[in-house]
Amino acid sequence: MLKIIKAIRARYILALLAMALLISMSAGVMQVLLHEKQKDAEVINVAGMQRMLSQKVLLLAHRLTKVESSSDAIVDVYNQLHAAIDLFSQNHEFLIQLHTNQQFFSKKLDAWYFSSPTLLDKRSRQFVERVRNIQLKDQNELNELYLISQTLLADLDHAVWLFEDHSNKGVERLRYVEVAIWLVAMMLLLLEVRLIFRPMEKQVKDGINELKREQQKTEQALGIKSRFLARASHELRTPLQSILGYLDLYKKERQTYQLDQAITSVKQLHILINEMHDFSRWSNEKISIQNSYAKLSDTLETVVAPYRLTAHKKGLSLTVQLSKSDDQTLFCDHQHLAWMCSQLIDNAIKFSDKGKVTLVANLQRTGSQSELVVQVIDQGYGFSQKQLESLLAHEQANNHFQGMQLGLERCQWLIGALSGEMTFSNRQQGGACVRFSVPVTLIKSDITEPQLSANGKTALLVEDNKINAIVLSKQLNSLGFKVLHVHNGKEAVDVLAVKSFDVIFMDLNMPYMDGYETIDYIRTQLHLDTVIIVVTANDEQQDLAKAIAFGADDHLIKPLQQDILTKTLEDVGILTAI
């Protein structure tokens, strides 16, 4: 679609540029022609003024003969006469200059001014000279001047007509230019329709058809996501039911194992929430692998604990088969491993009405390579042949688990990302068996991790939630930190201006001054290089990257687990071995 938009935009811009170029050229031509017409009007005005001036000169000369030579009025009339004849002379020179510059003069004007019998240029100059040297008391000379001016008036009048005729021909040319511009514009529009807009229309139609196909895919994807969310709601209720059930039992019986089971169920709930958040990335088959160290039995217990009460209510037996020799510390993606196992157990319980559900785990060693093999076996309905073929083809047949469901599709994606294999089969005794294997790394059991401590280092905790602040403060205190808690970024920068710390834990969403602003202020205004660890419930990569860009050193995602907190502090060099 972006390609279509770019192509349409390019064609549209090309059409606009062509029209803009034509309009600009037309405007330029019209401006030139209009400027010429404006100059034509000025020339015609000057030529017309010559007629008036010739009569004004004659009138003023006649008035001079009537005025007493000793009066002041004669001076005023005399000045008017010379002003009129001077203006006549200037106008004449202006018109002759046009001929010299080869401007405006037509052949007829050229003949009228410079050829016999008219010789208007010569006669105009003679008229100017005669007026300037006139003897006002000589009546014969005044009579001759009158006759000359009347003849000159007729010739000047004809000159004005010739100027107007020349200008009218220019106007006619302007009309032709306008018509030519209109024709060119029409041709350009036709070319644009054929070469630009018609192909553009085809591209738009093709784009609409492509959008319809994409819409169908989107609707299908939305249907898949809706079914997943419905299933996720069910998955969340299972650990929640386990947490509430064990806490209720603990209130009555006060057995420590009941709290342990509740805590294990909380961990499973945490895993499920993380998986729900990852679903958008999973939909694009972009699965983030997060390897960590943990004992296999702890991971499996995290999976099984939330389902014990559910299995018990249905009259099912839920067991784990793991030998002591296989209960090793593994380096692998325990979170996704736990999620896959929970998917298989959840569906095995859901579609079993009697018998037992068994989770079998064992390690297979081949030289230096190790592989974890997990089987979930139930005594439920089993798979039909059609359902097995659908599962093997990675296709979703219906909403029933044994008909694939989204959980198994995601499990298959995960298995592929973990370089493992998954198979589905029916047992002869009845029920289904789902088996998967993934490569793992064994950690030697005789290696003991060193004890780490902050040894009294100081930590500034910037957190607006009091409960979160209390929990994290206690976790840091257990590691040997001296913790000072402030409620927002403004309080933090005020404290940092007068006191130094070894590490800063920074929430991002706070009032007055959020985490991004605070980190930027610490780095750019206070110029501190103190280690800053972002602590947030927001695990969007773009937001975390933004915090790192402002100057954060690392991040932790709420809810915090002690081992992850310890590992992060060790990575940034804050904790040291005791």
XYZ file of C-alpha atoms in Angstrom:
578
model
C 0.000 0.000 0.000
C 2.869 2.366 0.760
C 4.259 1.738 -2.725
C 0.891 2.665 -4.246
C 0.700 5.817 -2.148
C 4.235 6.784 -3.171
C 3.461 6.122 -6.858
C 0.229 8.122 -6.700
C 1.988 10.917 -4.862
C 4.756 10.989 -7.492
C 2.261 11.098 -10.376
C 0.153 13.707 -8.630
C 3.196 15.867 -7.949
C 4.243 15.496 -11.594
C 0.800 16.655 -12.723
C 0.890 19.571 -10.324
C 4.378 20.542 -11.464
C 3.298 20.463 -15.106
C 0.284 22.639 -14.389
C 2.331 24.938 -12.166
C 4.943 25.290 -14.919
C 2.272 26.100 -17.504
C 0.542 28.565 -15.180
C 3.868 30.209 -14.336
C 4.815 30.520 -17.999
C 1.351 31.848 -18.845
C 1.514 34.343 -16.003
C 4.950 35.457 -17.164
C 3.835 35.914 -20.764
C 0.699 37.738 -19.660
C 2.707 40.029 -17.401
C 5.029 40.902 -20.274
C 2.119 41.584 -22.612
C 0.231 43.578 -19.990
C 3.366 45.625 -19.344
C 3.520 46.350 -23.063
C -0.137 47.392 -23.043
C 0.536 49.643 -20.080
C 3.380 51.241 -22.003
C 1.113 51.511 -25.062
C -1.401 53.446 -22.967
C 1.344 55.794 -21.807
C 2.484 56.398 -25.397
C -1.075 57.014 -26.616
C -1.629 59.402 -23.722
C 1.511 61.366 -24.641
C 0.496 61.465 -28.320
C -2.973 62.693 -27.389
C -1.461 65.336 -25.125
C 0.441 66.740 -28.122
C -2.864 67.699 -29.794
C -4.013 69.553 -26.697
C -0.667 71.273 -26.223
C -0.597 72.555 -29.818
C -3.945 74.305 -29.256
C -2.952 75.532 -25.809
C 0.165 77.145 -27.253
C -1.931 78.940 -29.872
C -4.416 80.105 -27.236
C -1.683 81.451 -24.925
C 0.007 83.234 -27.840
C -3.269 84.934 -28.719
C -3.775 85.972 -25.058
C -0.324 87.599 -24.996
C -1.454 89.993 -27.748
C -4.372 91.151 -25.618
C -2.452 91.748 -22.365
C -0.860 95.099 -21.595
C 2.909 94.830 -21.858
C 3.371 96.698 -18.613
C 1.079 94.506 -16.504
C 2.088 91.553 -14.304
C -0.348 89.266 -16.128
C 1.868 89.197 -19.216
C 4.639 87.510 -17.216
C 2.293 84.777 -16.030
C 0.889 84.078 -19.505
C 4.373 84.188 -20.998
C 5.549 81.564 -18.475
C 2.544 79.380 -19.258
C 3.304 79.608 -22.957
C 6.905 78.512 -22.528
C 5.893 75.725 -20.126
C 3.386 74.412 -22.680
C 5.837 74.539 -25.589
C 8.571 72.921 -23.438
C 6.205 70.061 -22.504
C 5.252 69.709 -26.177
C 8.957 69.467 -27.050
C 9.631 66.909 -24.271
C 6.710 64.755 -25.375
C 7.872 64.875 -28.954
C 11.388 63.789 -27.936
C 9.855 60.934 -25.915
C 7.975 59.690 -28.988
C 11.007 60.032 -31.258
C 13.115 58.109 -28.711
C 10.732 55.170 -29.140
C 11.576 55.186 -32.836
C 15.286 55.381 -32.074
C 14.980 52.371 -29.710
C 12.869 50.538 -32.286
C 9.958 50.363 -29.895
C 6.266 50.715 -30.667
C 6.707 52.490 -34.034
C 4.973 50.755 -36.893
C 5.845 51.282 -40.576
C 2.929 53.679 -40.961
C 4.064 55.734 -37.950
C 7.607 55.762 -39.282
C 6.381 57.115 -42.623
C 4.056 59.624 -40.981
C 6.812 61.131 -38.834
C 9.825 60.967 -41.173
C 8.619 60.731 -44.786
C 7.012 63.136 -47.242
C 4.593 64.648 -47.505
C 3.793 64.677 -43.736
C 7.265 64.909 -42.085
C 5.573 65.288 -38.698
C 8.891 65.126 -36.804
C 10.371 68.054 -38.771
C 7.206 70.152 -38.648
C 6.819 69.574 -34.865
C 10.336 70.807 -34.272
C 9.726 73.830 -36.521
C 6.533 74.540 -34.587
C 8.459 74.537 -31.296
C 11.145 76.822 -32.728
C 8.638 79.265 -34.196
C 6.661 79.552 -30.930
C 9.805 80.245 -28.968
C 10.777 83.055 -31.395
C 7.341 84.485 -32.043
C 6.813 88.268 -32.350
C 3.569 88.784 -30.507
C 2.741 92.215 -31.970
C 3.034 90.990 -35.555
C -0.536 90.031 -36.567
C 0.598 88.314 -39.772
C 2.907 86.029 -37.791
C 0.055 85.136 -35.424
C -2.149 84.302 -38.393
C 0.546 82.051 -39.827
C 0.998 80.361 -36.442
C -2.737 79.720 -36.342
C -2.709 78.072 -39.757
C 0.364 75.995 -38.853
C -1.175 74.810 -35.586
C -4.436 73.787 -37.283
C -2.584 71.770 -39.901
C -0.339 70.263 -37.228
C -3.403 69.430 -35.129
C -4.872 67.340 -37.929
C -1.584 65.485 -38.434
C -1.131 64.936 -34.667
C -4.671 63.607 -34.491
C -3.888 61.116 -37.241
C -0.661 60.144 -35.390
C -2.757 59.346 -32.309
C -4.990 57.144 -34.475
C -1.908 55.326 -35.809
C -0.615 54.756 -32.253
C -4.014 53.384 -31.201
C -4.147 51.152 -34.279
C -0.720 49.743 -33.440
C -1.833 49.139 -29.841
C -5.053 47.430 -30.976
C -3.014 44.993 -33.040
C -1.054 44.204 -29.864
C -4.326 43.535 -28.051
C -5.308 41.175 -30.842
C -1.998 39.368 -30.463
C -2.718 39.112 -26.723
C -6.009 37.398 -27.515
C -4.192 34.916 -29.741
C -1.712 34.241 -26.941
C -4.576 33.623 -24.492
C -6.177 31.164 -26.907
C -2.826 29.434 -27.430
C -2.312 29.113 -23.676
C -5.826 27.678 -23.320
C -5.149 25.121 -26.059
C -1.837 24.105 -24.471
C -3.582 23.748 -21.081
C -6.257 21.516 -22.630
C -3.621 19.367 -24.320
C -1.693 19.116 -21.066
C -4.828 18.058 -19.199
C -5.538 15.386 -21.805
C -1.967 14.125 -21.523
C -2.264 14.072 -17.726
C -5.516 12.108 -17.951
C -3.925 9.557 -20.246
C -0.439 9.291 -18.792
C -1.011 10.159 -15.118
C -4.576 9.979 -13.866
C -5.702 6.878 -15.764
C -2.712 4.800 -14.541
C -3.275 6.362 -11.110
C -6.901 5.185 -11.185
C -5.732 1.675 -12.036
C -3.253 1.745 -9.185
C -5.947 2.921 -6.779
C -8.271 0.116 -7.877
C -5.468 -2.405 -7.499
C -4.703 -0.895 -4.094
C -8.337 -1.166 -3.002
C -8.404 -4.805 -4.052
C -5.191 -5.391 -2.133
C -6.691 -3.638 0.889
C -9.719 -5.907 0.696
C -7.438 -8.930 0.723
C -5.508 -7.454 3.637
C -8.813 -6.705 5.388
C -9.782 -10.348 5.113
C -6.431 -11.344 6.568
C -6.841 -8.755 9.337
C -10.328 -9.972 10.191
C -9.005 -13.508 10.331
C -6.130 -12.364 12.553
C -8.544 -10.434 14.798
C -10.651 -13.557 15.113
C -7.582 -15.514 16.128
C -6.602 -12.835 18.633
C -10.132 -12.691 20.066
C -10.135 -16.441 20.578
C -6.722 -16.184 22.168
C -7.878 -13.497 24.586
C -10.870 -15.632 25.529
C -8.516 -18.515 26.217
C -6.102 -16.238 28.058
C -8.948 -15.168 30.336
C -9.479 -18.812 31.185
C -5.757 -19.311 31.769
C -5.597 -16.350 34.149
C -8.513 -17.613 36.195
C -6.722 -20.905 36.914
C -3.770 -19.446 38.880
C -6.084 -16.839 40.432
C -8.363 -19.615 41.668
C -5.343 -21.438 43.033
C -4.056 -18.297 44.801
C -7.428 -17.546 46.381
C -7.984 -21.192 47.308
C -4.639 -21.673 49.022
C -4.866 -18.313 50.815
C -8.325 -19.274 52.067
C -6.963 -22.610 53.281
C -4.057 -20.826 54.951
C -6.465 -18.584 56.881
C -8.111 -21.707 58.262
C -5.218 -24.159 58.693
C -2.078 -21.963 58.849
C 0.056 -24.460 56.910
C 3.260 -23.047 55.438
C 3.051 -25.188 52.288
C -0.230 -23.453 51.440
C 1.563 -20.092 51.240
C 4.269 -21.742 49.129
C 1.622 -23.010 46.736
C 0.041 -19.560 46.552
C 3.443 -17.983 45.795
C 4.068 -20.598 43.095
C 0.689 -19.778 41.552
C 1.588 -16.074 41.613
C 4.711 -16.897 39.608
C 2.596 -18.797 37.100
C 0.237 -15.819 36.863
C 3.246 -13.588 36.211
C 4.334 -15.891 33.383
C 0.864 -15.822 31.827
C 0.690 -12.026 31.955
C 4.061 -11.777 30.240
C 2.916 -14.190 27.549
C -0.230 -12.160 26.931
C 1.894 -9.046 26.473
C 4.171 -10.905 24.049
C 1.253 -12.016 21.901
C 1.601 -9.129 19.407
C 5.210 -10.097 18.796
C 4.251 -13.760 18.611
C 1.629 -12.927 15.995
C 4.502 -11.777 13.782
C 6.554 -14.842 14.757
C 9.069 -12.604 16.536
C 9.627 -14.592 19.712
C 12.044 -13.194 22.269
C 14.134 -15.949 23.862
C 15.172 -15.174 27.463
C 17.494 -17.817 28.861
C 18.094 -18.002 32.604
C 19.347 -20.388 35.318
C 16.845 -22.408 37.363
C 16.283 -25.917 38.709
C 14.011 -28.035 36.554
C 11.874 -29.089 39.527
C 11.225 -25.448 40.464
C 10.047 -24.649 36.944
C 7.754 -27.673 36.809
C 6.333 -26.906 40.258
C 5.517 -23.394 39.062
C 3.539 -25.008 36.254
C 1.709 -27.690 38.221
C 0.819 -25.850 41.462
C -2.001 -23.674 40.045
C -3.742 -26.702 38.501
C -3.804 -29.008 41.519
C -7.035 -27.573 42.917
C -8.683 -27.567 39.474
C -7.708 -31.199 38.867
C -8.882 -32.186 42.345
C -12.312 -30.607 41.766
C -12.725 -32.662 38.562
C -11.625 -35.854 40.321
C -8.391 -36.070 38.356
C -4.945 -36.986 39.581
C -2.200 -34.548 38.547
C 1.315 -35.921 38.972
C 4.862 -35.014 37.951
C 7.426 -37.650 37.061
C 10.978 -36.349 37.410
C 13.863 -38.458 38.629
C 16.420 -37.054 41.060
C 19.159 -37.533 38.514
C 17.241 -35.371 36.032
C 16.491 -32.596 38.512
C 19.353 -30.398 37.376
C 19.986 -26.690 37.117
C 19.363 -25.767 33.493
C 20.231 -22.766 31.404
C 17.286 -22.301 29.053
C 14.148 -20.200 28.511
C 12.350 -21.272 31.714
C 9.524 -18.759 31.297
C 8.450 -20.054 27.905
C 9.100 -23.632 28.990
C 6.710 -23.138 31.907
C 4.118 -21.540 29.679
C 4.178 -24.413 27.169
C 3.796 -26.971 29.944
C 0.895 -25.006 31.461
C -0.872 -24.943 28.075
C -0.612 -28.696 27.728
C -1.711 -29.396 31.317
C -4.593 -26.920 31.146
C -6.034 -28.564 28.060
C -5.375 -32.083 29.310
C -7.415 -31.312 32.466
C -10.124 -29.516 30.511
C -10.746 -32.432 28.174
C -10.346 -35.267 30.670
C -13.291 -36.454 32.771
C -11.533 -39.213 34.666
C -8.179 -40.820 35.335
C -5.006 -38.849 35.653
C -2.866 -36.263 33.954
C 0.862 -36.874 34.077
C 3.723 -34.502 33.348
C 6.835 -36.519 32.525
C 10.214 -34.790 32.201
C 13.626 -36.297 31.614
C 17.025 -35.259 30.335
C 18.687 -37.015 27.433
C 22.452 -36.584 27.104
C 24.343 -37.198 23.871
C 27.984 -36.378 24.341
C 28.247 -32.686 25.222
C 24.676 -32.027 24.090
C 21.664 -32.228 26.426
C 17.992 -32.248 25.586
C 14.928 -31.854 27.787
C 12.040 -34.135 26.829
C 8.593 -33.320 28.242
C 5.409 -35.366 27.827
C 1.898 -34.506 28.967
C -0.244 -37.640 29.065
C -3.964 -37.712 29.785
C -6.802 -40.233 29.701
C -9.270 -37.963 27.960
C -10.850 -37.933 24.498
C -7.718 -38.128 22.392
C -7.281 -36.788 18.846
C -9.215 -37.701 15.726
C -7.224 -38.421 12.586
C -8.396 -35.179 11.032
C -7.342 -33.219 14.099
C -3.907 -34.818 14.070
C -3.445 -33.872 10.416
C -4.540 -30.317 11.218
C -2.052 -30.071 14.060
C 0.771 -31.410 11.952
C -0.074 -28.867 9.225
C -0.025 -25.947 11.702
C -3.636 -25.133 10.898
C -6.428 -24.172 13.246
C -9.501 -26.362 12.631
C -11.829 -25.184 15.431
C -11.980 -23.817 18.955
C -11.511 -27.181 20.680
C -8.053 -27.828 22.134
C -7.831 -31.219 20.429
C -8.704 -29.317 17.227
C -5.575 -27.182 17.760
C -6.547 -23.919 19.579
C -4.226 -20.964 19.641
C -2.243 -22.248 22.592
C -0.820 -25.150 20.634
C -0.095 -23.004 17.610
C 1.957 -20.707 19.803
C 3.630 -23.715 21.406
C 4.668 -24.868 17.947
C 6.102 -21.413 17.185
C 8.020 -21.502 20.435
C 9.345 -24.985 19.836
C 10.614 -23.877 16.446
C 12.263 -20.798 17.980
C 13.894 -22.985 20.643
C 15.197 -25.389 17.969
C 13.029 -28.189 19.334
C 10.341 -30.591 18.117
C 6.713 -31.282 19.097
C 4.598 -34.352 18.293
C 0.971 -35.316 18.949
C -0.328 -38.860 19.299
C -3.101 -41.029 20.756
C -2.392 -43.673 23.367
C -3.613 -47.226 22.892
C -5.100 -47.209 26.402
C -7.033 -44.041 25.525
C -6.209 -40.372 25.835
C -3.655 -38.136 24.176
C 0.074 -37.602 24.488
C 1.822 -34.392 23.528
C 5.604 -34.606 23.481
C 8.187 -31.918 22.908
C 11.936 -31.664 23.223
C 14.246 -28.647 23.449
C 18.033 -28.341 23.766
C 19.261 -27.160 27.185
C 22.557 -26.505 28.915
C 23.315 -28.360 32.164
C 24.966 -26.438 35.004
C 27.251 -28.464 37.266
C 25.718 -28.907 40.704
C 29.039 -28.612 42.558
C 29.428 -24.981 41.488
C 28.239 -22.673 44.224
C 27.270 -19.123 43.459
C 29.168 -16.488 45.475
C 27.242 -14.442 48.003
C 26.812 -10.873 46.841
C 26.380 -7.756 48.965
C 26.214 -3.997 48.557
C 28.301 -3.556 51.731
C 26.433 -0.469 52.866
C 26.282 1.331 49.509
C 23.604 3.999 49.141
C 20.608 3.777 46.831
C 18.112 6.489 45.890
C 14.662 5.055 45.163
C 12.416 7.336 43.050
C 8.925 5.781 43.236
C 5.483 7.372 43.688
C 3.707 4.134 44.724
C 4.178 3.555 48.464
C 3.637 -0.214 48.377
C 6.119 -0.675 45.536
C 8.579 1.547 47.393
C 8.273 -0.516 50.600
C 8.759 -3.833 48.768
C 11.760 -2.660 46.746
C 13.309 -0.972 49.807
C 13.155 -4.259 51.733
C 14.644 -6.158 48.794
C 17.509 -3.665 48.627
C 17.980 -3.722 52.390
C 18.376 -7.505 52.212
C 21.265 -6.947 49.798
C 22.992 -4.502 52.154
C 21.857 -1.158 50.714
C 21.034 2.002 52.620
C 17.922 3.277 50.847
C 16.495 6.801 50.633
C 13.017 7.011 49.113
C 11.605 10.068 47.299
C 8.209 10.297 45.613
C 8.921 11.973 42.252
C 11.601 13.309 39.938
C 11.540 16.837 41.340
C 12.356 15.581 44.836
C 15.062 13.362 43.346
C 16.952 16.172 41.577
C 16.726 18.325 44.706
C 18.325 15.541 46.771
C 20.947 14.736 44.130
C 22.001 18.381 44.021
C 23.356 18.089 47.589
C 23.979 14.371 48.101
C 25.596 11.559 46.115
C 24.470 7.922 45.781
C 25.939 4.719 44.397
C 22.842 3.740 42.400
C 19.480 5.309 41.476
C 16.279 3.297 40.939
C 13.939 5.330 38.744
C 10.235 4.848 38.061
C 9.087 6.319 34.719
C 5.482 7.375 35.341
C 5.413 9.944 38.166
C 3.718 13.281 38.878
C 5.445 16.694 38.619
C 8.501 15.316 36.840
C 8.504 11.905 35.166
C 11.379 9.471 34.882
C 12.481 10.536 31.397
C 12.799 14.198 32.391
C 14.555 13.267 35.621
C 17.135 11.053 33.905
C 17.808 13.755 31.318
C 18.187 16.399 34.043
C 20.602 14.213 36.035
C 22.804 13.650 32.984
C 22.662 17.077 31.307
C 22.172 19.538 34.199
C 23.669 17.841 37.261
C 26.308 16.085 35.103
C 26.208 12.941 37.301
C 27.361 9.539 36.033
C 25.645 7.598 38.827
C 24.231 4.241 37.718
C 20.503 4.634 36.927
C 18.269 1.567 36.773
C 14.748 2.089 35.446
C 12.044 0.243 37.416
C 8.740 0.124 35.543
C 5.732 -2.031 34.724
C 5.969 -0.866 31.107
C 8.069 -3.292 29.086
C 7.466 -1.692 25.673
C 10.828 -1.767 23.948
C 10.500 1.723 22.455
C 9.836 3.253 25.903
C 12.741 1.383 27.466
C 14.989 2.405 24.576
C 13.920 6.023 25.124
C 14.974 5.804 28.795
C 18.344 4.297 27.794
C 18.805 7.088 25.237
C 18.270 9.693 27.978
C 21.038 8.075 30.043
C 19.652 5.073 31.976
C 22.067 2.153 32.400
C 19.599 -0.765 32.698
C 15.974 -1.592 33.454
C 13.874 -3.881 35.659
C 10.272 -4.877 34.977
C 7.732 -4.944 37.803
C 6.918 -7.080 39.723
C 10.549 -7.468 40.749
C 12.000 -10.846 41.607
C 14.940 -10.943 43.993
C 17.166 -13.044 41.744
C 16.629 -10.759 38.731
C 17.274 -7.689 40.896
C 20.493 -9.244 42.178
C 21.622 -10.262 38.676
C 21.012 -6.747 37.281
C 22.954 -5.093 40.123
C 25.773 -7.548 39.599
C 25.855 -6.785 35.862
C 26.215 -3.027 36.473
C 28.985 -3.643 39.022
C 27.173 -2.462 42.169
C 27.220 -5.747 44.119
C 30.455 -7.415 45.170
C 31.228 -10.905 46.446
C 31.445 -11.342 50.220
